[in-house]
Tab-separated table of C-alpha atoms in Angstrom:
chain	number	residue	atom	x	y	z
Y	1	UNK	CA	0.000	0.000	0.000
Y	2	UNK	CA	2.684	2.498	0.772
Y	3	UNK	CA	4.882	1.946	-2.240
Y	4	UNK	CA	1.662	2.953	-4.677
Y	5	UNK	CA	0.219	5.624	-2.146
Y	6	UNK	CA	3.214	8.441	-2.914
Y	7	UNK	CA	1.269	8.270	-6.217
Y	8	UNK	CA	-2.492	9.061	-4.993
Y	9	UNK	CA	-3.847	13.049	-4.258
Y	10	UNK	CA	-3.592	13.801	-1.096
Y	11	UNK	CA	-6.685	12.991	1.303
Y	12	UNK	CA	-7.431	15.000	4.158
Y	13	UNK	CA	-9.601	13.600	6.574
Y	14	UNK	CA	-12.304	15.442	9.276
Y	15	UNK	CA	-14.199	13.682	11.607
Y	16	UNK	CA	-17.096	15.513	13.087
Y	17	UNK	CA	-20.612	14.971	14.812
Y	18	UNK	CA	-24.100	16.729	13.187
Y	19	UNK	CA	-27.049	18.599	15.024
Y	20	UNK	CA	-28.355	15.118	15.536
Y	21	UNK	CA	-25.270	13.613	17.576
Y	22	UNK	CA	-24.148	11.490	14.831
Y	23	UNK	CA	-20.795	10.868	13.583
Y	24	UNK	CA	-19.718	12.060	10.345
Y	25	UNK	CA	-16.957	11.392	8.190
Y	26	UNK	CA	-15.906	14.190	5.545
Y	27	UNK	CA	-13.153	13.090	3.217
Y	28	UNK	CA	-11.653	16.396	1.860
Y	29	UNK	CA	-9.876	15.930	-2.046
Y	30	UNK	CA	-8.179	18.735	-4.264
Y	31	UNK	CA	-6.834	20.334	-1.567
Y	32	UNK	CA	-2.909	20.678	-1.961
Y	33	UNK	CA	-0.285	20.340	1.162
Y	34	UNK	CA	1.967	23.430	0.948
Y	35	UNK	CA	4.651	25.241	2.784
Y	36	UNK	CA	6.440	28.461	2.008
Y	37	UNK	CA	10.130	29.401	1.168
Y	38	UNK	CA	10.479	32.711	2.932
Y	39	UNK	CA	13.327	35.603	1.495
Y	40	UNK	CA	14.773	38.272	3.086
Y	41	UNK	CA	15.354	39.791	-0.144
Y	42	UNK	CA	13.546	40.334	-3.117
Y	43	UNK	CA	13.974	37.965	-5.857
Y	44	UNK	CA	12.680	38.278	-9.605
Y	45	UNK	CA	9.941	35.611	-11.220
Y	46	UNK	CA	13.044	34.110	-13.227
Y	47	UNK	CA	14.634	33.657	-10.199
Y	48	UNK	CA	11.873	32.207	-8.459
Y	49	UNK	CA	11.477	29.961	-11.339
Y	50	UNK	CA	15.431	28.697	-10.399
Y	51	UNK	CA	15.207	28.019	-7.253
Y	52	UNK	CA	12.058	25.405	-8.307
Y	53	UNK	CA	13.674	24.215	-10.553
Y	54	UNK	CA	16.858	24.055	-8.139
Y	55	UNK	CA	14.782	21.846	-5.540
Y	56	UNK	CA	13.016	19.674	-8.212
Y	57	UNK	CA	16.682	18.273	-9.414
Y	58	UNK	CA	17.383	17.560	-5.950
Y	59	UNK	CA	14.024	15.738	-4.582
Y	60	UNK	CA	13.857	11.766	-5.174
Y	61	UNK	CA	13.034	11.347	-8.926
Y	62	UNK	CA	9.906	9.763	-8.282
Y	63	UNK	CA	8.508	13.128	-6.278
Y	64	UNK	CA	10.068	15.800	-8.785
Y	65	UNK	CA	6.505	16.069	-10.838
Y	66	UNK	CA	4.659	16.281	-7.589
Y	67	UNK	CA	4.624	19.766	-6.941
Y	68	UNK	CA	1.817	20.817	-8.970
Y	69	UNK	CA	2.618	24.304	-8.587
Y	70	UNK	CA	4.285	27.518	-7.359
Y	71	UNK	CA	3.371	30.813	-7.011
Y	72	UNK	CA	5.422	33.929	-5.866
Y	73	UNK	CA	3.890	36.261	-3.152
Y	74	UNK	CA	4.934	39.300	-1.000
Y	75	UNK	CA	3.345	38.978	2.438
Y	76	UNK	CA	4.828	40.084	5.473
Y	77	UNK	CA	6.106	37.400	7.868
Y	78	UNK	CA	4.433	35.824	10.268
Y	79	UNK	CA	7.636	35.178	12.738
Y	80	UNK	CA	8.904	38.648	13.091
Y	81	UNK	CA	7.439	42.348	13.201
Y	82	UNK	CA	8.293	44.248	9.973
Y	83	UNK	CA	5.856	47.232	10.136
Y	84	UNK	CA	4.102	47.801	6.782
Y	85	UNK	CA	7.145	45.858	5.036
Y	86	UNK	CA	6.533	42.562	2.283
Y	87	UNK	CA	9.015	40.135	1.591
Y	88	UNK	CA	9.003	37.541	-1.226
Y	89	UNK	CA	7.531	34.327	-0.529
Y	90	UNK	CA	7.629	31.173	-2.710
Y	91	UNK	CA	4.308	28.634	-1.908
Y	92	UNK	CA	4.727	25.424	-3.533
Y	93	UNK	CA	1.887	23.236	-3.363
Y	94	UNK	CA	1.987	19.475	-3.728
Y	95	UNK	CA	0.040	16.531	-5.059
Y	96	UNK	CA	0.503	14.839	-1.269
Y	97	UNK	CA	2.296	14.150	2.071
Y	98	UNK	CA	5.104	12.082	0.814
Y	99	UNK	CA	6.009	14.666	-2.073
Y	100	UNK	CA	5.388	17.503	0.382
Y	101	UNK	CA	7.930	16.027	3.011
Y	102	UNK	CA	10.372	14.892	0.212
Y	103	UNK	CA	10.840	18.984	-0.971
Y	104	UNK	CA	10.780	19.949	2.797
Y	105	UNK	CA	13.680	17.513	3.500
Y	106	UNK	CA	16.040	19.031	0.758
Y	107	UNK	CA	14.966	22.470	1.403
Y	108	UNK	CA	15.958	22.329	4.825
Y	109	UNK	CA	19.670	20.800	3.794
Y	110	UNK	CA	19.982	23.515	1.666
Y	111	UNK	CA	19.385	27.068	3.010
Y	112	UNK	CA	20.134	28.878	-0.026
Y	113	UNK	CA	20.825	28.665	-3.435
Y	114	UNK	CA	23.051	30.325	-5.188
Y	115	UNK	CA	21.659	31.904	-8.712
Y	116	UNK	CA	24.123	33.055	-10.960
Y	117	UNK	CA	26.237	35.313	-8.898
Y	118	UNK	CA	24.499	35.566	-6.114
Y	119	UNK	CA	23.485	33.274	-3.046
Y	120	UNK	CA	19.609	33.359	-2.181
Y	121	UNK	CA	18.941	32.481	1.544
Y	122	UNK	CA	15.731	31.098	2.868
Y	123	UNK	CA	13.646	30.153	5.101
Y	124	UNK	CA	10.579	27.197	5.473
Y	125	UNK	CA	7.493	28.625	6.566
Y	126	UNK	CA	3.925	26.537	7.571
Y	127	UNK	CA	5.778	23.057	7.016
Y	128	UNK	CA	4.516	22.278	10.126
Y	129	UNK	CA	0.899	23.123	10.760
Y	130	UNK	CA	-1.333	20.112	10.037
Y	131	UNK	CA	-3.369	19.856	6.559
Y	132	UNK	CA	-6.576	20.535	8.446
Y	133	UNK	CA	-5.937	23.385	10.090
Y	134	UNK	CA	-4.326	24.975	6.964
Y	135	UNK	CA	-7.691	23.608	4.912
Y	136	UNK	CA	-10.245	25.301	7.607
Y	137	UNK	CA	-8.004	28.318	7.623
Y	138	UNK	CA	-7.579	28.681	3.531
Y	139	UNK	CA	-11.349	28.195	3.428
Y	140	UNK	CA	-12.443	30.079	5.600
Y	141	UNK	CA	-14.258	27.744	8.064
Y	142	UNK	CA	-14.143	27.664	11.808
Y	143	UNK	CA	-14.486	24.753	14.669
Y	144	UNK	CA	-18.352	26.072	15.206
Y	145	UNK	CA	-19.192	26.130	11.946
Y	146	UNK	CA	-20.855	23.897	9.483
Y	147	UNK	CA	-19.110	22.383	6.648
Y	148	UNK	CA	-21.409	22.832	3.850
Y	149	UNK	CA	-20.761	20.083	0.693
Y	150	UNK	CA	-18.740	21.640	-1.790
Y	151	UNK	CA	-15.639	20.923	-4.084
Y	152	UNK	CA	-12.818	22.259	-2.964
């Protein structure tokens, strides 16, 4: 079972009760595990596109096609006070757990990358909050409140 399962989509799932005191079973697909790689200085979309491509060479060959895809955002960080100021952040999402841990285990060997002539530090951000929370968080619901059937 474990060999195939690096394969599957990732499956998230919530166990609940309804109005009626029954239990419930909600199994959550198309939602994508993620983490950030936080930068303390800006970096371009090519360069963005690098340092992907940087990790993906490194990762076990049977993971590299399992990050489904990246996107680069300027947020401010959530470990530090900054004032009004955004840094760069690269989210990389990923088709499940095993990928997901995979780029997480070479991006925390590496640190930075170096990109043409300079060196790129980073940081991991979120690797370590569980799927569920992130899911109620990213959509939105709370503890109290209903999950309505949807597609997510």
């Amino acid at each position: 079972q474990r060999v195939l399962s690096h394969k599957n989509d990732q499956l998230i799932k919530i166990f609940g009760r309804t109005d009626r005191d029954e239990s419930v079973l909600v199994n959550v697909r198309g939602f994508f595990p993620f983490f950030y790689l936080g930068f303390e200085e800006d970096i371009t979309q090519n360069e963005a596109s690098s340092v992907v491509s940087s990790l993906k060479r490194r990762v076990n060959f049977k993971y590299q096609n399992q990050l489904v895809k990246w996107e680069l955002l300027y947020r401010q960080p959530y470990e530090k006070f900054v004032g009004n100021e955004q840094f760069p952040f690269l989210k990389l999402y990923f088709q499940n757990k095993y990928a997901f841990k995979e780029f997480e285990r070479v991006a925390m060997r590496e640190k930075a990358f170096t990109l043409l002539n300079r060196s790129i530090k980073f940081y991991i951000g979120e690797s370590n909050l569980d799927e569920v929370l992130k899911f109620i968080h990213q959509t939105n619901q709370t503890h109290s409140k209903q999950l309505t059937h949807q597609h997510f």
